Short mmCIF file of C-alpha atoms and ligand atoms in Angstrom, two decimals:
data_model
loop_
_atom_site.label_atom_id
_atom_site.label_comp_id
_atom_site.label_asym_id
_atom_site.label_seq_id
_atom_site.Cartn_x
_atom_site.Cartn_y
_atom_site.Cartn_z
CA UNK A 1 0.00 0.00 0.00
CA UNK A 2 1.32 3.46 -0.82
CA UNK A 3 1.50 6.30 1.74
CA UNK A 4 -1.27 8.89 2.03
CA UNK A 5 0.65 12.19 2.09
CA UNK A 6 -2.14 13.93 4.05
CA UNK A 7 -0.74 12.11 7.08
CA UNK A 8 2.59 13.99 7.16
CA UNK A 9 3.61 17.32 8.62
CA UNK A 10 6.40 19.06 6.71
CA UNK A 11 9.15 17.29 8.64
CA UNK A 12 7.47 13.96 7.99
CA UNK A 13 7.08 14.73 4.30
CA UNK A 14 10.74 15.79 4.15
CA UNK A 15 11.80 12.46 5.64
CA UNK A 16 9.57 10.70 3.12
CA UNK A 17 11.11 12.65 0.23
CA UNK A 18 14.61 11.97 1.54
CA UNK A 19 13.89 8.27 1.32
CA UNK A 20 13.14 8.87 -2.34
CA UNK A 21 16.49 10.69 -2.61
CA UNK A 22 14.95 14.18 -2.79
CA UNK A 23 15.91 17.44 -1.04
CA UNK A 24 13.87 19.32 1.55
CA UNK A 25 12.72 22.07 -0.80
CA UNK A 26 11.04 19.42 -2.95
CA UNK A 27 9.03 18.35 0.06
CA UNK A 28 8.04 21.97 0.62
CA UNK A 29 6.84 22.29 -2.97
CA UNK A 30 4.88 19.06 -2.68
CA UNK A 31 3.37 20.14 0.65
CA UNK A 32 2.19 23.40 -0.90
CA UNK A 33 0.61 21.62 -3.84
CA UNK A 34 -1.29 19.34 -1.54
CA UNK A 35 -2.47 21.77 1.12
CA UNK A 36 -2.55 25.15 -0.59
CA UNK A 37 -3.79 24.03 -3.99
CA UNK A 38 -5.66 20.87 -3.01
CA UNK A 39 -3.88 18.83 -5.68
CA UNK A 40 -4.24 15.06 -5.64
CA UNK A 41 -2.64 14.18 -8.94
CA UNK A 42 1.17 14.28 -9.03
CA UNK A 43 1.06 14.97 -12.77
CA UNK A 44 -0.54 18.35 -11.99
CA UNK A 45 2.52 19.36 -9.99
CA UNK A 46 4.31 20.77 -12.96
CA UNK A 47 7.23 22.36 -11.15
CA UNK A 48 8.34 18.96 -9.80
CA UNK A 49 10.75 17.02 -12.01
CA UNK A 50 9.13 14.30 -14.05
CA UNK A 51 11.35 11.71 -12.35
CA UNK A 52 10.05 12.78 -8.93
CA UNK A 53 6.45 12.73 -10.10
CA UNK A 54 6.99 9.18 -11.30
CA UNK A 55 8.60 8.14 -8.02
CA UNK A 56 5.68 9.68 -6.12
CA UNK A 57 3.11 7.95 -8.27
CA UNK A 58 4.70 4.63 -7.37
CA UNK A 59 5.00 5.21 -3.65
CA UNK A 60 2.35 7.69 -2.49
CA UNK A 61 -1.13 9.07 -2.95
CA UNK A 62 -3.26 11.97 -1.69
CA UNK A 63 -6.57 10.60 -0.50
CA UNK A 64 -9.24 12.81 1.04
CA UNK A 65 -12.01 11.55 3.29
CA UNK A 66 -15.01 9.62 1.99
CA UNK A 67 -18.10 11.80 2.22
CA UNK A 68 -21.10 9.96 3.63
CA UNK A 69 -23.35 13.02 3.61
CA UNK A 70 -23.45 16.81 3.65
CA UNK A 71 -26.08 18.96 5.32
CA UNK A 72 -26.43 22.69 4.98
CA UNK A 73 -28.23 24.72 7.60
CA UNK A 74 -30.38 27.76 6.95
CA UNK A 75 -27.74 29.80 8.82
CA UNK A 76 -24.96 28.70 6.44
CA UNK A 77 -23.46 26.06 8.73
CA UNK A 78 -22.34 22.96 6.82
CA UNK A 79 -21.98 19.55 8.40
CA UNK A 80 -20.19 16.67 6.75
CA UNK A 81 -20.34 13.06 7.83
CA UNK A 82 -17.24 11.18 6.73
CA UNK A 83 -17.07 7.42 6.49
CA UNK A 84 -13.77 6.32 8.02
CA UNK A 85 -14.33 2.62 7.45
CA UNK A 86 -15.67 -0.37 9.37
CA UNK A 87 -18.99 1.39 9.95
CA UNK A 88 -17.28 4.32 11.72
CA UNK A 89 -18.44 7.84 10.94
CA UNK A 90 -17.05 11.19 12.05
CA UNK A 91 -18.32 14.74 11.68
CA UNK A 92 -16.84 18.02 10.62
CA UNK A 93 -18.74 21.31 10.83
CA UNK A 94 -18.06 24.61 9.06
CA UNK A 95 -19.44 27.70 10.78
CA UNK A 96 -19.36 30.88 8.69
CA UNK A 97 -19.41 34.24 10.45
CA UNK A 98 -19.01 37.78 9.18
CA UNK A 99 -15.34 38.06 10.09
CA UNK A 100 -14.19 34.44 10.05
CA UNK A 101 -14.84 30.88 8.98
CA UNK A 102 -14.43 28.26 11.68
CA UNK A 103 -14.01 24.55 11.10
CA UNK A 104 -14.88 22.20 13.94
CA UNK A 105 -12.83 19.02 13.58
CA UNK A 106 -13.08 15.53 15.12
CA UNK A 107 -10.10 13.81 16.72
CA UNK A 108 -11.53 10.36 17.52
CA UNK A 109 -14.41 8.09 16.54
CA UNK A 110 -16.52 8.33 19.68
CA UNK A 111 -14.91 9.28 22.97
CA UNK A 112 -13.82 7.35 26.03
CA UNK A 113 -14.39 10.18 28.52
CA UNK A 114 -18.14 9.61 28.57
CA UNK A 115 -19.48 13.00 29.67
CA UNK A 116 -23.16 12.72 30.56
CA UNK A 117 -24.34 15.64 28.47
CA UNK A 118 -22.48 14.66 25.28
CA UNK A 119 -23.88 12.38 22.60
CA UNK A 120 -20.37 11.41 21.48
CA UNK A 121 -19.67 10.34 25.04
CA UNK A 122 -22.81 8.22 25.01
CA UNK A 123 -21.62 6.41 21.89
CA UNK A 124 -18.49 5.14 23.58
CA UNK A 125 -15.05 4.92 22.03
CA UNK A 126 -14.30 3.23 18.75
CA UNK A 127 -10.82 4.40 17.74
CA UNK A 128 -8.35 7.24 17.40
CA UNK A 129 -8.20 9.08 14.10
CA UNK A 130 -4.85 9.13 12.33
CA UNK A 131 -3.02 12.38 11.58
CA UNK A 132 -4.14 11.96 7.97
CA UNK A 133 -7.78 11.60 8.97
CA UNK A 134 -7.59 14.70 11.17
CA UNK A 135 -5.84 16.79 8.49
CA UNK A 136 -8.07 15.50 5.72
CA UNK A 137 -11.12 17.12 7.35
CA UNK A 138 -9.48 20.54 6.94
CA UNK A 139 -7.99 19.72 3.54
CA UNK A 140 -11.35 18.59 2.21
CA UNK A 141 -13.45 21.40 3.72
CA UNK A 142 -11.06 24.17 2.66
CA UNK A 143 -10.89 23.04 -0.96
CA UNK A 144 -14.58 22.18 -1.14
CA UNK A 145 -15.51 25.62 0.14
CA UNK A 146 -13.13 27.39 -2.23
CA UNK A 147 -14.87 25.65 -5.10
CA UNK A 148 -18.42 26.09 -3.88
CA UNK A 149 -18.65 29.44 -2.15
CA UNK A 150 -19.47 32.30 -4.39
CA UNK A 151 -16.13 34.09 -4.26
CA UNK A 152 -14.10 36.19 -6.57
CA UNK A 153 -10.76 34.68 -5.69
CA UNK A 154 -10.68 30.93 -5.44
CA UNK A 155 -7.14 30.93 -4.04
CA UNK A 156 -8.22 32.94 -1.02
CA UNK A 157 -8.39 31.02 2.25
CA UNK A 158 -11.92 30.31 3.51
CA UNK A 159 -11.21 28.66 6.85
CA UNK A 160 -9.57 31.13 9.21
CA UNK A 161 -10.01 29.24 12.49
CA UNK A 162 -9.94 25.62 13.55
CA UNK A 163 -11.42 24.28 16.77
CA UNK A 164 -10.80 20.71 17.92
CA UNK A 165 -14.34 20.52 19.27
CA UNK A 166 -15.85 17.79 17.15
CA UNK A 167 -16.05 14.18 18.22
CA UNK A 168 -13.43 12.94 20.62
CA UNK A 169 -10.97 14.08 23.25
CA UNK A 170 -7.99 15.44 21.29
CA UNK A 171 -5.56 15.09 24.18
CA UNK A 172 -6.32 11.37 24.37
CA UNK A 173 -5.01 11.12 20.82
CA UNK A 174 -1.93 13.20 21.35
CA UNK A 175 0.58 11.53 19.04
CA UNK A 176 -1.72 11.86 16.02
CA UNK A 177 -2.96 15.31 17.01
CA UNK A 178 0.34 17.19 17.20
CA UNK A 179 1.55 16.59 13.60
CA UNK A 180 -1.97 17.53 12.43
CA UNK A 181 -1.75 20.82 14.34
CA UNK A 182 1.66 21.44 12.74
CA UNK A 183 0.14 21.10 9.27
CA UNK A 184 -2.52 23.66 10.23
CA UNK A 185 0.10 26.11 11.52
CA UNK A 186 2.74 25.63 8.83
CA UNK A 187 3.11 28.60 6.49
CA UNK A 188 3.47 26.14 3.64
CA UNK A 189 0.29 24.38 4.82
CA UNK A 190 -2.72 26.36 6.06
CA UNK A 191 -0.70 29.13 7.74
CA UNK A 192 -3.11 29.54 10.66
CA UNK A 193 -1.72 31.43 13.63
CA UNK A 194 -1.53 29.60 16.96
CA UNK A 195 -4.29 31.78 18.34
CA UNK A 196 -6.66 30.67 15.60
CA UNK A 197 -6.25 26.98 16.32
CA UNK A 198 -7.97 25.87 19.51
CA UNK A 199 -7.67 22.54 21.27
CA UNK A 200 -10.61 21.85 23.55
CA UNK A 201 -10.06 19.37 26.35
CA UNK A 202 -12.03 17.85 29.16
CA UNK A 203 -8.82 18.12 31.20
CA UNK A 204 -6.12 15.56 30.39
CA UNK A 205 -3.63 17.29 32.67
CA UNK A 206 -0.29 15.65 31.67
CA UNK A 207 -1.03 16.21 27.99
CA UNK A 208 -1.84 19.88 28.60
CA UNK A 209 1.73 20.26 29.87
CA UNK A 210 3.09 18.43 26.85
CA UNK A 211 1.05 20.54 24.46
CA UNK A 212 2.48 23.68 26.06
CA UNK A 213 5.94 22.41 25.13
CA UNK A 214 5.29 20.80 21.77
CA UNK A 215 2.70 22.99 20.09
CA UNK A 216 1.12 25.68 22.26
CA UNK A 217 -2.07 26.58 20.44
CA UNK A 218 -5.07 28.27 22.07
CA UNK A 219 -6.65 26.18 24.80
CA UNK A 220 -10.28 25.71 25.78
CA UNK A 221 -11.06 23.68 28.87
CA UNK A 222 -14.43 22.06 29.44
CA UNK A 223 -15.10 22.81 33.09
CA UNK A 224 -18.90 22.47 33.52
CA UNK A 225 -18.92 22.46 37.33
CA UNK A 226 -17.49 24.52 40.19
CA UNK A 227 -16.71 21.61 42.48
CA UNK A 228 -15.40 18.05 42.24
CA UNK A 229 -18.45 16.06 43.33
CA UNK A 230 -20.58 17.56 40.57
CA UNK A 231 -17.79 17.48 37.98
CA UNK A 232 -17.03 13.83 38.82
CA UNK A 233 -20.59 13.11 37.85
CA UNK A 234 -20.67 15.14 34.63
CA UNK A 235 -17.11 14.62 33.36
CA UNK A 236 -15.85 11.27 34.69
CA UNK A 237 -12.23 12.19 33.88
CA UNK A 238 -12.44 14.55 36.84
CA UNK A 239 -11.94 11.59 39.15
CA UNK A 240 -8.47 11.20 37.67
CA UNK A 241 -7.61 14.90 37.30
CA UNK A 242 -9.68 16.89 39.77
CA UNK A 243 -10.45 20.59 39.44
CA UNK A 244 -7.48 21.84 41.48
CA UNK A 245 -5.01 19.91 39.33
CA UNK A 246 -6.78 21.03 36.20
CA UNK A 247 -6.71 24.72 37.12
CA UNK A 248 -3.06 24.50 38.14
CA UNK A 249 -2.32 22.98 34.72
CA UNK A 250 -4.25 25.83 33.08
CA UNK A 251 -2.16 28.35 34.99
CA UNK A 252 1.04 26.63 33.80
CA UNK A 253 -0.27 26.47 30.24
CA UNK A 254 -0.84 30.16 30.17
CA UNK A 255 2.88 30.90 30.15
CA UNK A 256 3.10 29.25 26.71
CA UNK A 257 -0.35 30.07 25.37
CA UNK A 258 -0.72 32.30 22.31
CA UNK A 259 -3.61 34.18 23.87
CA UNK A 260 -3.41 35.82 27.24
CA UNK A 261 -6.36 33.85 28.58
CA UNK A 262 -7.69 30.31 28.74
CA UNK A 263 -11.30 29.77 27.68
CA UNK A 264 -13.48 27.74 30.01
CA UNK A 265 -16.51 26.07 28.51
CA UNK A 266 -19.50 25.50 30.72
CA UNK A 267 -22.48 23.59 29.38
CA UNK A 268 -25.66 24.94 31.01
CA UNK A 269 -27.81 22.08 32.29
CA UNK A 270 -31.16 22.94 33.77
CA UNK A 271 -31.19 22.44 37.52
CA UNK A 272 -27.84 20.63 37.49
CA UNK A 273 -25.03 23.19 37.28
CA UNK A 274 -26.83 26.43 36.42
CA UNK A 275 -28.01 27.74 39.80
CA UNK A 276 -26.84 31.09 41.25
CA UNK A 277 -25.07 29.11 43.95
CA UNK A 278 -23.00 27.34 41.29
CA UNK A 279 -22.04 30.67 39.74
CA UNK A 280 -20.97 32.03 43.13
CA UNK A 281 -18.89 28.93 43.81
CA UNK A 282 -17.32 29.31 40.41
CA UNK A 283 -16.38 32.91 41.15
CA UNK A 284 -14.69 32.04 44.40
CA UNK A 285 -12.93 29.05 42.82
CA UNK A 286 -11.59 31.17 39.97
CA UNK A 287 -10.53 33.97 42.25
CA UNK A 288 -8.13 31.61 44.02
CA UNK A 289 -6.43 30.92 40.70
CA UNK A 290 -6.49 34.52 39.51
CA UNK A 291 -4.29 35.15 42.52
CA UNK A 292 -1.86 32.56 41.04
CA UNK A 293 -1.81 34.35 37.69
CA UNK A 294 -4.57 32.60 35.76
CA UNK A 295 -6.64 34.72 33.43
CA UNK A 296 -9.63 33.36 31.64
CA UNK A 297 -12.84 33.85 29.77
CA UNK A 298 -16.03 31.84 30.25
CA UNK A 299 -18.10 30.55 27.40
CA UNK A 300 -21.53 29.37 28.53
CA UNK A 301 -22.94 26.78 26.14
CA UNK A 302 -26.69 26.21 26.26
CA UNK A 303 -27.03 22.42 26.41
CA UNK A 304 -28.04 20.83 23.12
CA UNK A 305 -30.40 18.07 24.12
CA UNK A 306 -30.37 14.63 22.59
CA UNK A 307 -32.94 11.96 23.33
CA UNK A 308 -31.22 9.62 25.75
CA UNK A 309 -29.46 12.25 27.87
CA UNK A 310 -32.27 12.76 30.34
CA UNK A 311 -31.02 16.36 30.74
CA UNK A 312 -32.59 19.68 29.81
CA UNK A 313 -31.27 22.98 28.49
CA UNK A 314 -31.27 25.84 30.98
CA UNK A 315 -33.71 28.68 30.31
CA UNK A 316 -32.09 31.69 28.72
CA UNK A 317 -33.06 33.72 31.80
CA UNK A 318 -31.10 31.26 33.94
CA UNK A 319 -28.13 31.51 31.61
CA UNK A 320 -28.33 35.31 31.77
CA UNK A 321 -28.43 35.39 35.59
CA UNK A 322 -25.51 32.97 35.74
CA UNK A 323 -23.52 35.10 33.30
CA UNK A 324 -24.30 38.23 35.31
CA UNK A 325 -22.87 36.77 38.51
CA UNK A 326 -19.63 35.95 36.70
CA UNK A 327 -19.47 39.32 34.96
CA UNK A 328 -20.17 41.23 38.15
CA UNK A 329 -17.10 39.53 39.55
CA UNK A 330 -15.08 40.81 36.59
CA UNK A 331 -14.97 37.53 34.63
CA UNK A 332 -15.39 37.99 30.89
CA UNK A 333 -18.34 35.78 29.94
CA UNK A 334 -19.98 35.03 26.62
CA UNK A 335 -22.92 32.85 25.77
CA UNK A 336 -22.34 30.62 22.77
CA UNK A 337 -24.75 31.06 19.94
CA UNK A 338 -26.17 27.78 18.80
CA UNK A 339 -25.48 27.27 15.13
CA UNK A 340 -26.68 24.61 12.75
CA UNK A 341 -29.47 23.52 15.10
CA UNK A 342 -31.67 22.42 12.22
CA UNK A 343 -29.04 19.93 10.97
CA UNK A 344 -27.93 18.59 14.38
CA UNK A 345 -24.54 20.24 13.97
CA UNK A 346 -24.50 21.92 17.36
CA UNK A 347 -21.98 20.99 20.05
CA UNK A 348 -22.42 17.55 21.46
CA UNK A 349 -24.89 16.45 18.81
CA UNK A 350 -22.32 15.25 16.40
CA UNK A 351 -22.92 11.94 14.66
CA UNK A 352 -25.92 11.65 16.90
CA UNK A 353 -27.60 9.08 14.74
CA UNK A 354 -24.60 6.82 14.43
CA UNK A 355 -25.13 3.41 15.83
CA UNK A 356 -24.01 2.73 19.39
CA UNK A 357 -21.10 0.36 18.91
CA UNK A 358 -20.26 -0.32 22.49
CA UNK A 359 -23.46 -0.69 24.44
CA UNK A 360 -22.60 2.44 26.42
CA UNK A 361 -26.08 3.84 25.80
CA UNK A 362 -27.66 0.86 27.40
CA UNK A 363 -25.32 0.96 30.39
CA UNK A 364 -25.87 4.69 30.85
CA UNK A 365 -29.62 4.36 30.53
CA UNK A 366 -29.53 1.73 33.23
CA UNK A 367 -27.52 3.98 35.52
CA UNK A 368 -29.46 7.10 34.79
CA UNK A 369 -32.39 6.55 37.09
CA UNK A 370 -30.12 6.57 40.09
CA UNK A 371 -27.90 9.39 38.85
CA UNK A 372 -30.73 11.74 38.05
CA UNK A 373 -32.13 11.22 41.49
CA UNK A 374 -28.75 12.31 42.84
CA UNK A 375 -28.65 15.37 40.66
CA UNK A 376 -32.10 16.58 41.63
CA UNK A 377 -30.85 16.60 45.20
CA UNK A 378 -28.16 19.05 44.12
CA UNK A 379 -30.84 21.53 43.18
CA UNK A 380 -32.88 21.08 46.27
CA UNK A 381 -30.08 21.07 48.77
CA UNK A 382 -27.70 23.48 47.07
CA UNK A 383 -24.34 21.96 46.34
CA UNK A 384 -24.22 18.92 48.59
CA UNK A 385 -24.12 15.95 46.28
N1 SAH B 401 -13.55 16.46 24.11
C1 SAH B 401 -13.29 17.84 24.06
C2 SAH B 401 -13.68 18.48 22.76
C3 SAH B 401 -14.95 18.05 22.11
S1 SAH B 401 -16.45 18.53 22.89
C4 SAH B 401 -13.96 18.55 25.22
O1 SAH B 401 -14.77 17.94 25.90
O2 SAH B 401 -13.62 19.69 25.47
C5 SAH B 401 -16.54 20.26 22.56
C6 SAH B 401 -17.40 21.04 23.53
O3 SAH B 401 -18.79 20.71 23.37
C7 SAH B 401 -17.06 20.75 24.97
O4 SAH B 401 -16.96 21.93 25.73
C8 SAH B 401 -18.23 19.94 25.41
O5 SAH B 401 -18.38 20.01 26.78
C9 SAH B 401 -19.36 20.57 24.64
N2 SAH B 401 -20.56 19.72 24.58
C10 SAH B 401 -20.61 18.38 24.54
N3 SAH B 401 -21.88 17.95 24.49
C11 SAH B 401 -22.67 19.06 24.50
C12 SAH B 401 -24.07 19.27 24.43
N4 SAH B 401 -24.93 18.26 24.34
N5 SAH B 401 -24.52 20.54 24.46
C13 SAH B 401 -23.66 21.56 24.52
N6 SAH B 401 -22.32 21.43 24.57
C14 SAH B 401 -21.81 20.19 24.56
FE1 SF4 B 402 -15.64 13.33 25.05
FE2 SF4 B 402 -15.65 16.02 25.01
FE3 SF4 B 402 -17.93 14.60 24.66
FE4 SF4 B 402 -16.76 14.67 27.06
S1 SF4 B 402 -17.65 16.42 25.95
S2 SF4 B 402 -17.56 12.84 26.05
S3 SF4 B 402 -14.60 14.69 26.49
S4 SF4 B 402 -16.18 14.63 23.30
#
């Protein structure tokens, strides 16, 4: 089998070309053809010597993802389902805005973290995506959009921002993630600045430290609760890396981060984590870390319901009161607009209709009775879980 060149960052492609007896600048030319022009046919690459084109044809290929379906929302959001083999499907979402185009990329098929409010988590974990499968989402979307959007200049970049907020926990697929990030950042690739590439994590603390060293892009951390008992319940990874360790890691990350703040995501679940008491606890928690040098922004995400979650979206008035408590304490807070609702492209709804491959749904449904009882108590008694 020949190598899919979408799986290499520039160093990797250079090593590949060296094996063919070619110099680094040839790899750079090839990399630009692939990522900047979207070329798949080596014969098109006219500034490469014929002998190299022949060698490439015998040893490599450029293979994009297999499109299973495409849905376009009334608000311009586009969702692709890609078939990655063996019945596995991933999703990629393009979100156009006036001043930018954001692509939301998947890092795994399913997710092993199993957050209660996330449909990917309910599906269970199937496998890690390869670097090539991560990069190919961007490669495909960028070149598709250049062809299909009504634009004067087809060479102009459409995707200005990438967020690793699709299916999967990117920091549990670290070795495949980092070369993919390098392709996004490379001036010969997509040339995105580090502040326009965001890794979102549920809090894999050791890998946050490694990311700070290897490839410090913007960081978003899915917090969702102001104290451990509640977070243990919503984000099971909290049992391994509790809030204090997570916030210390965020403070360390900030020294390397391209932005001068970390974004905390907080999914607003009716009666579960959205009470004024939770907001006040969050303020006092964050203030401890501000004293250690952390600076942050909060992004409140109205929960996107899916049938088996047993959870409800907070009322907008509840979200507004919660935001006000944070803002009154001087914490910059935004409420995420839900985009692509009509095509199930909103956060946490990705690949929602994909079959459950692991039986996690059944196990969670069985547990839910008990858990929900526990969570109701949170509301009634304040924060004592
Ligand atoms: N695994 C990573 C990135 C993917 S999830 C993480 O958890 O950060 C991206 C964001 O969507 C996370 O903040 C996650 O908490 C949020 N999310 C998941 N399910 C959601 C849902 N049903 N409604 C709203 N946001 C959700
Ligand atoms: Fe995984 Fe993120 Fe979903 Fe949690 S929210 S289950 S970490 S994808």
